[in-house]
mmCIF file of C-alpha atoms and ligand atoms in Angstrom:
data_model
loop_
_atom_site.group_PDB
_atom_site.id
_atom_site.type_symbol
_atom_site.label_atom_id
_atom_site.label_comp_id
_atom_site.label_asym_id
_atom_site.label_seq_id
_atom_site.Cartn_x
_atom_site.Cartn_y
_atom_site.Cartn_z
ATOM 1 C CA MET A 1 0.000 0.000 0.000
ATOM 2 C CA LEU A 2 1.203 3.468 -0.845
ATOM 3 C CA ILE A 3 1.088 5.773 2.155
ATOM 4 C CA LYS A 4 1.282 9.437 1.244
ATOM 5 C CA ARG A 5 3.292 11.741 3.389
ATOM 6 C CA ALA A 6 1.697 15.013 4.452
ATOM 7 C CA ALA A 7 3.876 17.004 2.068
ATOM 8 C CA ASP A 8 2.761 14.916 -0.926
ATOM 9 C CA ILE A 9 -0.930 15.486 -0.435
ATOM 10 C CA ALA A 10 -2.484 18.048 -2.748
ATOM 11 C CA HIS A 11 -4.169 20.903 -1.003
ATOM 12 C CA SER A 12 -7.491 20.083 -2.678
ATOM 13 C CA GLU A 13 -7.496 16.659 -1.025
ATOM 14 C CA ILE A 14 -7.237 17.986 2.501
ATOM 15 C CA THR A 15 -9.308 21.149 2.435
ATOM 16 C CA PRO A 16 -12.459 19.732 4.018
ATOM 17 C CA LYS A 17 -10.467 18.125 6.815
ATOM 18 C CA SER A 18 -8.337 21.210 7.390
ATOM 19 C CA THR A 19 -11.455 23.341 7.752
ATOM 20 C CA TYR A 20 -12.552 21.009 10.496
ATOM 21 C CA LEU A 21 -9.126 20.983 12.115
ATOM 22 C CA ASN A 22 -8.931 24.762 11.990
ATOM 23 C CA ARG A 23 -12.117 24.932 13.954
ATOM 24 C CA ARG A 24 -10.785 22.501 16.559
ATOM 25 C CA ALA A 25 -7.525 24.431 16.647
ATOM 26 C CA PHE A 26 -9.358 27.658 17.173
ATOM 27 C CA LEU A 27 -11.303 26.098 20.037
ATOM 28 C CA ALA A 28 -8.192 24.661 21.653
ATOM 29 C CA GLY A 29 -5.972 27.661 20.932
ATOM 30 C CA LEU A 30 -3.447 25.503 19.085
ATOM 31 C CA PRO A 31 -2.113 25.583 15.507
ATOM 32 C CA ALA A 32 -4.211 23.340 13.297
ATOM 33 C CA ALA A 33 -1.274 21.401 11.937
ATOM 34 C CA PHE A 34 -0.611 19.744 15.285
ATOM 35 C CA LEU A 35 -4.098 18.445 15.884
ATOM 36 C CA GLY A 36 -4.344 15.850 13.121
ATOM 37 C CA ALA A 37 -3.074 12.449 14.237
ATOM 38 C CA ARG A 38 -0.948 12.237 11.074
ATOM 39 C CA ALA A 39 0.969 15.333 12.137
ATOM 40 C CA LEU A 40 2.678 13.344 14.876
ATOM 41 C CA THR A 41 3.929 10.313 13.004
ATOM 42 C CA ALA A 42 7.613 10.280 12.095
ATOM 43 C CA GLY A 43 8.621 12.060 8.900
ATOM 44 C CA THR A 44 5.771 14.572 8.831
ATOM 45 C CA LYS A 45 6.568 17.992 7.418
ATOM 46 C CA LEU A 46 6.574 20.721 10.086
ATOM 47 C CA PRO A 47 4.975 23.968 8.907
ATOM 48 C CA ASN A 48 5.980 27.583 9.648
ATOM 49 C CA VAL A 49 9.536 26.901 10.783
ATOM 50 C CA THR A 50 11.615 30.086 11.102
ATOM 51 C CA LYS A 51 15.387 30.369 10.555
ATOM 52 C CA SER A 52 17.568 30.919 13.604
ATOM 53 C CA PRO A 53 20.543 33.285 13.975
ATOM 54 C CA TYR A 54 22.224 30.507 15.998
ATOM 55 C CA SER A 55 22.707 28.369 12.874
ATOM 56 C CA THR A 56 26.135 27.529 11.491
ATOM 57 C CA SER A 57 26.752 28.041 7.778
ATOM 58 C CA GLU A 58 28.788 24.830 7.562
ATOM 59 C CA LYS A 59 27.768 22.114 5.123
ATOM 60 C CA ILE A 60 24.840 20.068 6.416
ATOM 61 C CA ASN A 61 25.165 16.271 6.632
ATOM 62 C CA SER A 62 22.762 14.167 4.616
ATOM 63 C CA PHE A 63 19.519 12.974 6.199
ATOM 64 C CA ASN A 64 20.811 9.480 5.563
ATOM 65 C CA ASP A 65 23.982 10.104 7.659
ATOM 66 C CA VAL A 66 21.961 11.440 10.557
ATOM 67 C CA SER A 67 19.268 8.749 10.494
ATOM 68 C CA THR A 68 21.345 5.597 9.953
ATOM 69 C CA TYR A 69 24.426 6.182 12.148
ATOM 70 C CA ASN A 70 23.014 6.625 15.654
ATOM 71 C CA ASN A 71 23.666 6.119 19.327
ATOM 72 C CA TYR A 72 20.457 4.999 21.022
ATOM 73 C CA TYR A 73 21.272 2.049 23.284
ATOM 74 C CA GLU A 74 17.595 1.304 23.979
ATOM 75 C CA PHE A 75 17.488 0.157 20.350
ATOM 76 C CA GLY A 76 20.856 -1.627 20.232
ATOM 77 C CA THR A 77 24.485 -0.653 20.757
ATOM 78 C CA ASP A 78 25.682 -0.716 17.123
ATOM 79 C CA LYS A 79 25.381 2.524 15.138
ATOM 80 C CA ASN A 80 23.229 0.912 12.457
ATOM 81 C CA GLU A 81 20.849 -0.836 14.860
ATOM 82 C CA PRO A 82 18.589 2.034 16.034
ATOM 83 C CA SER A 83 17.435 2.793 12.470
ATOM 84 C CA VAL A 84 16.340 -0.840 12.175
ATOM 85 C CA TYR A 85 15.079 -1.678 15.672
ATOM 86 C CA ALA A 86 13.333 1.660 16.357
ATOM 87 C CA LYS A 87 11.020 1.219 13.354
ATOM 88 C CA GLY A 88 7.437 1.362 14.559
ATOM 89 C CA PHE A 89 8.343 2.866 17.950
ATOM 90 C CA LYS A 90 5.075 4.194 19.387
ATOM 91 C CA THR A 91 5.398 7.948 20.011
ATOM 92 C CA SER A 92 1.714 8.824 20.233
ATOM 93 C CA PRO A 93 0.103 9.429 22.660
ATOM 94 C CA TRP A 94 3.069 10.980 24.477
ATOM 95 C CA THR A 95 3.329 13.195 27.517
ATOM 96 C CA VAL A 96 6.230 14.949 29.194
ATOM 97 C CA SER A 97 5.899 15.644 32.901
ATOM 98 C CA VAL A 98 7.625 18.844 34.042
ATOM 99 C CA GLU A 99 7.800 18.735 37.808
ATOM 100 C CA GLY A 100 9.865 19.202 40.966
ATOM 101 C CA LEU A 101 10.866 22.558 42.445
ATOM 102 C CA CYS A 102 8.395 24.792 40.627
ATOM 103 C CA ALA A 103 5.127 26.610 41.303
ATOM 104 C CA LYS A 104 3.115 25.012 38.492
ATOM 105 C CA PRO A 105 4.172 21.401 37.797
ATOM 106 C CA ARG A 106 2.168 19.771 35.004
ATOM 107 C CA LYS A 107 2.120 17.295 32.181
ATOM 108 C CA PHE A 108 2.362 18.467 28.580
ATOM 109 C CA SER A 109 1.065 16.405 25.687
ATOM 110 C CA ILE A 110 3.415 16.298 22.717
ATOM 111 C CA GLU A 111 0.842 18.381 20.820
ATOM 112 C CA GLU A 112 1.046 21.052 23.515
ATOM 113 C CA ILE A 113 4.839 20.994 23.395
ATOM 114 C CA MET A 114 4.822 21.448 19.621
ATOM 115 C CA ALA A 115 2.431 24.383 19.872
ATOM 116 C CA LEU A 116 4.044 26.164 22.827
ATOM 117 C CA ALA A 117 6.351 28.418 20.791
ATOM 118 C CA PRO A 118 7.237 29.144 17.163
ATOM 119 C CA LEU A 119 9.437 26.353 15.810
ATOM 120 C CA GLU A 120 12.936 27.351 14.709
ATOM 121 C CA GLU A 121 15.425 25.579 12.483
ATOM 122 C CA ARG A 122 18.825 25.527 14.203
ATOM 123 C CA ILE A 123 21.717 24.148 12.199
ATOM 124 C CA TYR A 124 24.119 22.925 14.875
ATOM 125 C CA ARG A 125 27.412 21.060 14.973
ATOM 126 C CA HIS A 126 27.078 17.930 17.060
ATOM 127 C CA ARG A 127 30.062 16.056 18.511
ATOM 128 C CA CYS A 128 30.041 12.526 19.871
ATOM 129 C CA VAL A 129 32.581 11.434 22.477
ATOM 130 C CA GLU A 130 33.548 8.683 20.032
ATOM 131 C CA ARG A 131 35.034 11.402 17.808
ATOM 132 C CA TRP A 132 32.500 11.645 15.016
ATOM 133 C CA SER A 133 30.699 14.872 14.302
ATOM 134 C CA ILE A 134 27.736 15.923 12.191
ATOM 135 C CA VAL A 135 25.929 19.115 11.161
ATOM 136 C CA VAL A 136 22.150 18.856 11.449
ATOM 137 C CA PRO A 137 19.210 21.221 10.837
ATOM 138 C CA TRP A 138 17.306 20.519 14.058
ATOM 139 C CA ILE A 139 13.860 22.008 14.718
ATOM 140 C CA GLY A 140 12.573 23.169 18.076
ATOM 141 C CA TYR A 141 12.844 26.057 20.512
ATOM 142 C CA SER A 142 14.867 26.906 23.602
ATOM 143 C CA LEU A 143 14.171 24.637 26.575
ATOM 144 C CA SER A 144 13.842 27.791 28.697
ATOM 145 C CA THR A 145 10.440 28.417 27.050
ATOM 146 C CA LEU A 146 9.089 25.150 28.462
ATOM 147 C CA LEU A 147 10.730 25.545 31.883
ATOM 148 C CA LYS A 148 9.326 29.056 32.344
ATOM 149 C CA GLN A 149 5.819 27.593 31.968
ATOM 150 C CA VAL A 150 6.104 25.761 35.296
ATOM 151 C CA GLU A 151 7.745 28.692 37.158
ATOM 152 C CA PRO A 152 10.881 27.141 38.721
ATOM 153 C CA THR A 153 11.499 28.217 42.333
ATOM 154 C CA SER A 154 14.807 29.706 43.482
ATOM 155 C CA LYS A 155 15.722 26.296 44.963
ATOM 156 C CA ALA A 156 15.805 24.730 41.482
ATOM 157 C CA THR A 157 19.516 24.660 40.685
ATOM 158 C CA PHE A 158 19.677 21.575 38.431
ATOM 159 C CA VAL A 159 17.420 19.882 35.891
ATOM 160 C CA ALA A 160 17.071 16.086 35.701
ATOM 161 C CA PHE A 161 15.897 14.361 32.517
ATOM 162 C CA GLU A 162 14.380 10.904 32.261
ATOM 163 C CA THR A 163 13.736 9.178 28.970
ATOM 164 C CA PHE A 164 11.251 6.543 27.835
ATOM 165 C CA PHE A 165 11.907 2.886 28.524
ATOM 166 C CA ASP A 166 9.758 -0.133 27.755
ATOM 167 C CA ARG A 167 11.503 -3.490 27.454
ATOM 168 C CA LYS A 168 8.676 -4.791 25.237
ATOM 169 C CA GLN A 169 9.268 -2.075 22.624
ATOM 170 C CA MET A 170 13.015 -2.097 23.244
ATOM 171 C CA PRO A 171 14.057 -5.755 23.392
ATOM 172 C CA HIS A 172 17.553 -4.923 22.054
ATOM 173 C CA ALA A 173 18.375 -2.447 24.846
ATOM 174 C CA ALA A 174 21.856 -3.166 26.219
ATOM 175 C CA GLY A 175 24.986 -1.669 27.698
ATOM 176 C CA LEU A 176 23.459 0.729 30.259
ATOM 177 C CA ASP A 177 20.959 0.895 33.125
ATOM 178 C CA PHE A 178 17.608 2.087 31.794
ATOM 179 C CA PRO A 179 15.817 4.422 31.763
ATOM 180 C CA TYR A 180 18.566 6.669 30.414
ATOM 181 C CA VAL A 181 18.919 9.715 32.664
ATOM 182 C CA GLU A 182 20.800 12.984 32.278
ATOM 183 C CA GLY A 183 21.129 16.363 33.912
ATOM 184 C CA LEU A 184 22.081 19.996 33.465
ATOM 185 C CA ARG A 185 22.842 22.868 35.749
ATOM 186 C CA MET A 186 19.944 25.364 35.757
ATOM 187 C CA ASP A 187 21.884 28.078 33.911
ATOM 188 C CA GLU A 188 22.881 25.558 31.205
ATOM 189 C CA ALA A 189 19.250 24.450 30.878
ATOM 190 C CA MET A 190 18.092 28.076 30.545
ATOM 191 C CA HIS A 191 20.760 29.004 27.973
ATOM 192 C CA PRO A 192 19.183 29.976 24.629
ATOM 193 C CA LEU A 193 21.329 27.473 22.677
ATOM 194 C CA THR A 194 19.824 24.597 24.697
ATOM 195 C CA LEU A 195 17.297 23.239 22.244
ATOM 196 C CA LEU A 196 14.141 21.287 22.994
ATOM 197 C CA THR A 197 14.012 19.425 19.707
ATOM 198 C CA VAL A 198 10.956 18.032 17.910
ATOM 199 C CA GLY A 199 12.207 17.721 14.351
ATOM 200 C CA MET A 200 15.037 17.711 11.833
ATOM 201 C CA TYR A 201 15.311 18.362 8.078
ATOM 202 C CA GLU A 202 11.901 20.127 8.085
ATOM 203 C CA GLU A 203 10.114 17.066 9.514
ATOM 204 C CA THR A 204 9.217 15.431 12.828
ATOM 205 C CA LEU A 205 12.069 13.332 14.258
ATOM 206 C CA PRO A 206 12.597 9.749 13.108
ATOM 207 C CA PRO A 207 12.424 7.349 16.098
ATOM 208 C CA GLN A 208 16.157 6.561 15.955
ATOM 209 C CA ASP A 209 16.927 10.271 16.396
ATOM 210 C CA GLY A 210 14.832 10.591 19.538
ATOM 211 C CA ALA A 211 11.172 11.037 18.551
ATOM 212 C CA PRO A 212 8.993 12.668 19.587
ATOM 213 C CA VAL A 213 11.070 15.085 21.683
ATOM 214 C CA ARG A 214 14.749 15.235 22.695
ATOM 215 C CA MET A 215 17.431 17.643 23.838
ATOM 216 C CA ILE A 216 20.260 19.068 21.727
ATOM 217 C CA LEU A 217 23.239 20.698 23.497
ATOM 218 C CA PRO A 218 25.694 21.681 20.773
ATOM 219 C CA TRP A 219 28.633 22.521 23.074
ATOM 220 C CA LYS A 220 28.522 19.191 24.927
ATOM 221 C CA TYR A 221 29.344 15.622 23.931
ATOM 222 C CA GLY A 222 26.416 13.834 22.292
ATOM 223 C CA PHE A 223 25.472 11.694 25.283
ATOM 224 C CA LYS A 224 24.090 14.762 27.124
ATOM 225 C CA SER A 225 21.491 15.184 24.344
ATOM 226 C CA VAL A 226 18.855 12.763 25.603
ATOM 227 C CA LYS A 227 16.263 11.220 23.320
ATOM 228 C CA SER A 228 12.551 10.493 23.792
ATOM 229 C CA ILE A 229 12.065 12.521 26.991
ATOM 230 C CA VAL A 230 9.201 11.672 29.374
ATOM 231 C CA ARG A 231 10.145 13.573 32.543
ATOM 232 C CA ILE A 232 11.932 16.834 33.327
ATOM 233 C CA LYS A 233 12.426 17.457 37.029
ATOM 234 C CA LEU A 234 13.679 20.632 38.709
ATOM 235 C CA VAL A 235 15.967 19.615 41.562
ATOM 236 C CA SER A 236 18.427 21.128 44.058
ATOM 237 C CA SER A 237 21.464 18.843 43.641
ATOM 238 C CA VAL A 238 23.497 17.252 40.837
ATOM 239 C CA PRO A 239 21.281 14.580 39.215
ATOM 240 C CA PRO A 240 22.640 11.128 38.311
ATOM 241 C CA THR A 241 23.605 10.659 34.658
ATOM 242 C CA SER A 242 23.671 7.335 32.804
ATOM 243 C CA TRP A 243 27.208 7.397 31.416
ATOM 244 C CA ASN A 244 28.660 8.737 34.659
ATOM 245 C CA LYS A 245 27.008 5.852 36.547
ATOM 246 C CA GLN A 246 28.484 3.465 33.985
ATOM 247 C CA ALA A 247 32.084 4.784 34.112
ATOM 248 C CA SER A 248 32.583 7.864 36.302
ATOM 249 C CA ASN A 249 36.289 8.206 35.407
ATOM 250 C CA GLU A 250 35.373 8.430 31.705
ATOM 251 C CA TYR A 251 32.188 10.531 31.707
ATOM 252 C CA GLY A 252 31.707 13.525 33.982
ATOM 253 C CA PHE A 253 28.637 15.640 34.646
ATOM 254 C CA TYR A 254 29.597 18.630 32.482
ATOM 255 C CA SER A 255 30.866 16.811 29.393
ATOM 256 C CA ASN A 256 31.730 20.019 27.578
ATOM 257 C CA VAL A 257 33.554 19.379 24.321
ATOM 258 C CA ASN A 258 37.210 20.014 25.147
ATOM 259 C CA PRO A 259 40.164 19.061 22.930
ATOM 260 C CA LYS A 260 42.516 19.369 25.930
ATOM 261 C CA VAL A 261 40.744 16.868 28.168
ATOM 262 C CA ASP A 262 41.326 13.373 26.816
ATOM 263 C CA HIS A 263 38.976 10.497 27.313
ATOM 264 C CA PRO A 264 41.028 8.031 29.455
ATOM 265 C CA ARG A 265 41.191 5.632 26.512
ATOM 266 C CA TRP A 266 41.667 8.088 23.639
ATOM 267 C CA SER A 267 42.473 11.696 22.685
ATOM 268 C CA GLN A 268 39.628 14.177 22.163
ATOM 269 C CA ALA A 269 41.757 16.594 20.118
ATOM 270 C CA GLN A 270 40.352 15.549 16.739
ATOM 271 C CA GLU A 271 37.131 14.426 15.142
ATOM 272 C CA ARG A 272 35.851 13.045 11.866
ATOM 273 C CA ARG A 273 32.824 14.621 10.219
ATOM 274 C CA LEU A 274 30.525 11.869 8.933
ATOM 275 C CA GLY A 275 30.952 11.656 5.171
ATOM 276 C CA GLU A 276 34.590 12.839 5.244
ATOM 277 C CA LEU A 277 37.863 10.944 5.527
ATOM 278 C CA ARG A 278 40.124 13.618 7.008
ATOM 279 C CA MET A 279 40.311 14.395 10.701
ATOM 280 C CA ARG A 280 39.395 17.914 11.846
ATOM 281 C CA PRO A 281 40.704 19.621 14.974
ATOM 282 C CA THR A 282 38.119 19.661 17.763
ATOM 283 C CA LEU A 283 37.259 23.122 19.122
ATOM 284 C CA LEU A 284 36.735 24.045 22.773
ATOM 285 C CA PHE A 285 32.975 23.982 23.505
ATOM 286 C CA ASN A 286 32.604 22.547 19.994
ATOM 287 C CA GLY A 287 33.123 26.091 18.667
ATOM 288 C CA TYR A 288 30.279 27.597 20.760
ATOM 289 C CA GLY A 289 32.628 29.272 23.262
ATOM 290 C CA ASP A 290 31.515 32.826 22.411
ATOM 291 C CA GLN A 291 28.042 31.944 23.636
ATOM 292 C CA VAL A 292 28.698 29.510 26.505
ATOM 293 C CA ALA A 293 32.219 29.988 27.934
ATOM 294 C CA SER A 294 30.941 32.521 30.501
ATOM 295 C CA LEU A 295 28.812 29.778 32.103
ATOM 296 C CA TYR A 296 32.062 28.189 33.294
ATOM 297 C CA ASN A 297 34.081 31.236 34.377
ATOM 298 C CA GLY A 298 36.522 30.311 37.109
ATOM 299 C CA MET A 299 35.882 26.560 36.821
ATOM 300 C CA ASP A 300 38.765 24.137 36.304
ATOM 301 C CA LEU A 301 37.547 22.348 33.179
ATOM 302 C CA LYS A 302 40.039 19.506 33.704
ATOM 303 C CA LYS A 303 38.458 18.767 37.067
ATOM 304 C CA TYR A 304 34.862 19.396 35.970
ATOM 305 C CA TYR A 305 34.997 17.349 32.781
HETATM 306 N N1 MTE B 1 17.749 7.863 25.482
HETATM 307 C C1 MTE B 1 18.961 7.946 24.907
HETATM 308 N N2 MTE B 1 19.410 9.144 24.485
HETATM 309 C C2 MTE B 1 20.628 9.242 23.907
HETATM 310 C C3 MTE B 1 21.465 8.111 23.750
HETATM 311 C C4 MTE B 1 20.955 6.847 24.201
HETATM 312 O O1 MTE B 1 21.620 5.788 24.097
HETATM 313 N N3 MTE B 1 19.710 6.809 24.761
HETATM 314 N N4 MTE B 1 22.722 8.243 23.167
HETATM 315 C C5 MTE B 1 23.338 9.602 23.219
HETATM 316 C C6 MTE B 1 24.556 9.732 22.409
HETATM 317 S S1 MTE B 1 25.969 8.983 23.004
HETATM 318 C C7 MTE B 1 24.616 10.504 21.266
HETATM 319 S S2 MTE B 1 26.077 10.762 20.408
HETATM 320 C C8 MTE B 1 23.377 11.116 20.699
HETATM 321 C C9 MTE B 1 23.231 10.710 19.253
HETATM 322 O O2 MTE B 1 22.164 11.376 18.631
HETATM 323 P P1 MTE B 1 21.872 11.057 17.091
HETATM 324 O O3 MTE B 1 21.798 9.566 16.948
HETATM 325 O O4 MTE B 1 20.554 11.738 16.770
HETATM 326 O O5 MTE B 1 23.001 11.628 16.308
HETATM 327 O O6 MTE B 1 22.194 10.729 21.435
HETATM 328 C C10 MTE B 1 22.343 10.698 22.827
HETATM 329 N N5 MTE B 1 21.040 10.478 23.455
HETATM 330 MO MO1 MO B 2 27.756 9.953 21.794
#
């Protein structure tokens, strides 16, 4: 059977339905595009995405690079496994609970998250601790927009993330304790570069890239950028993080990209862009130092790795 993607459907075919959806959207105060069930399946075109001044002008990797070479241990530990084993991952219905030290804790449906703020395309460099890097046009908005909704109290100094885990849907999960957890300091979480991500390449995220909602932190190693988030908790002390629990001498809490701090088993001074053969020099904070270095003023980055 041929299944049409939203972008392939002629306007004339959908007009009656869109009239109906517009009415529902008006009633709910949400953009119409997010109310149809089809809008939330993987690979659906996202409308009205604006360009961001935070984007790099470097050459973008192919969609194929970014969707077939993945780290997502819930769907297998080999880079090619998530694109195979995450097929059919159920991302609807989906809710994200935002809770903890805040005045207005609540659950957000994925539709509410998509409609909370204008979606921006942010072309970011992304660096994995295993020394590969990619350039991806992600789509989302700053995490601060979501956090402000729940009104964090002054006691909220860190943010803890928990991601989805279901052994039945993830029978190939291996190599870590699940669910995968991560954390940020509050000022890192509120930084405008910190992207709550719902899409890439003009579409909703494929499951292997973290559908329906993930983080992207371009100045940190890839493992901080958690996929398929279900809980965001405002807390008052450093939250546990999956890779630190696994090997604390290899993976610290901050995990800022730093060519001068080697991984105990290999140098971090160079990286290979997917699709290229040559090695490139790795930049401090992955090249985002102008924006983020001030977050770490006075900190010994060799100690706080
Ligand atoms: N839930 C979850 N999130 C995760 C991971 C994971 O195994 N599970 N791997 C991390 C690592 S190590 C990297 S490099 C990035 C990879 O994102 P990408 O596959 O979209 O490039 O996802 C991160 N987020
Ligand atoms: Mo990674």
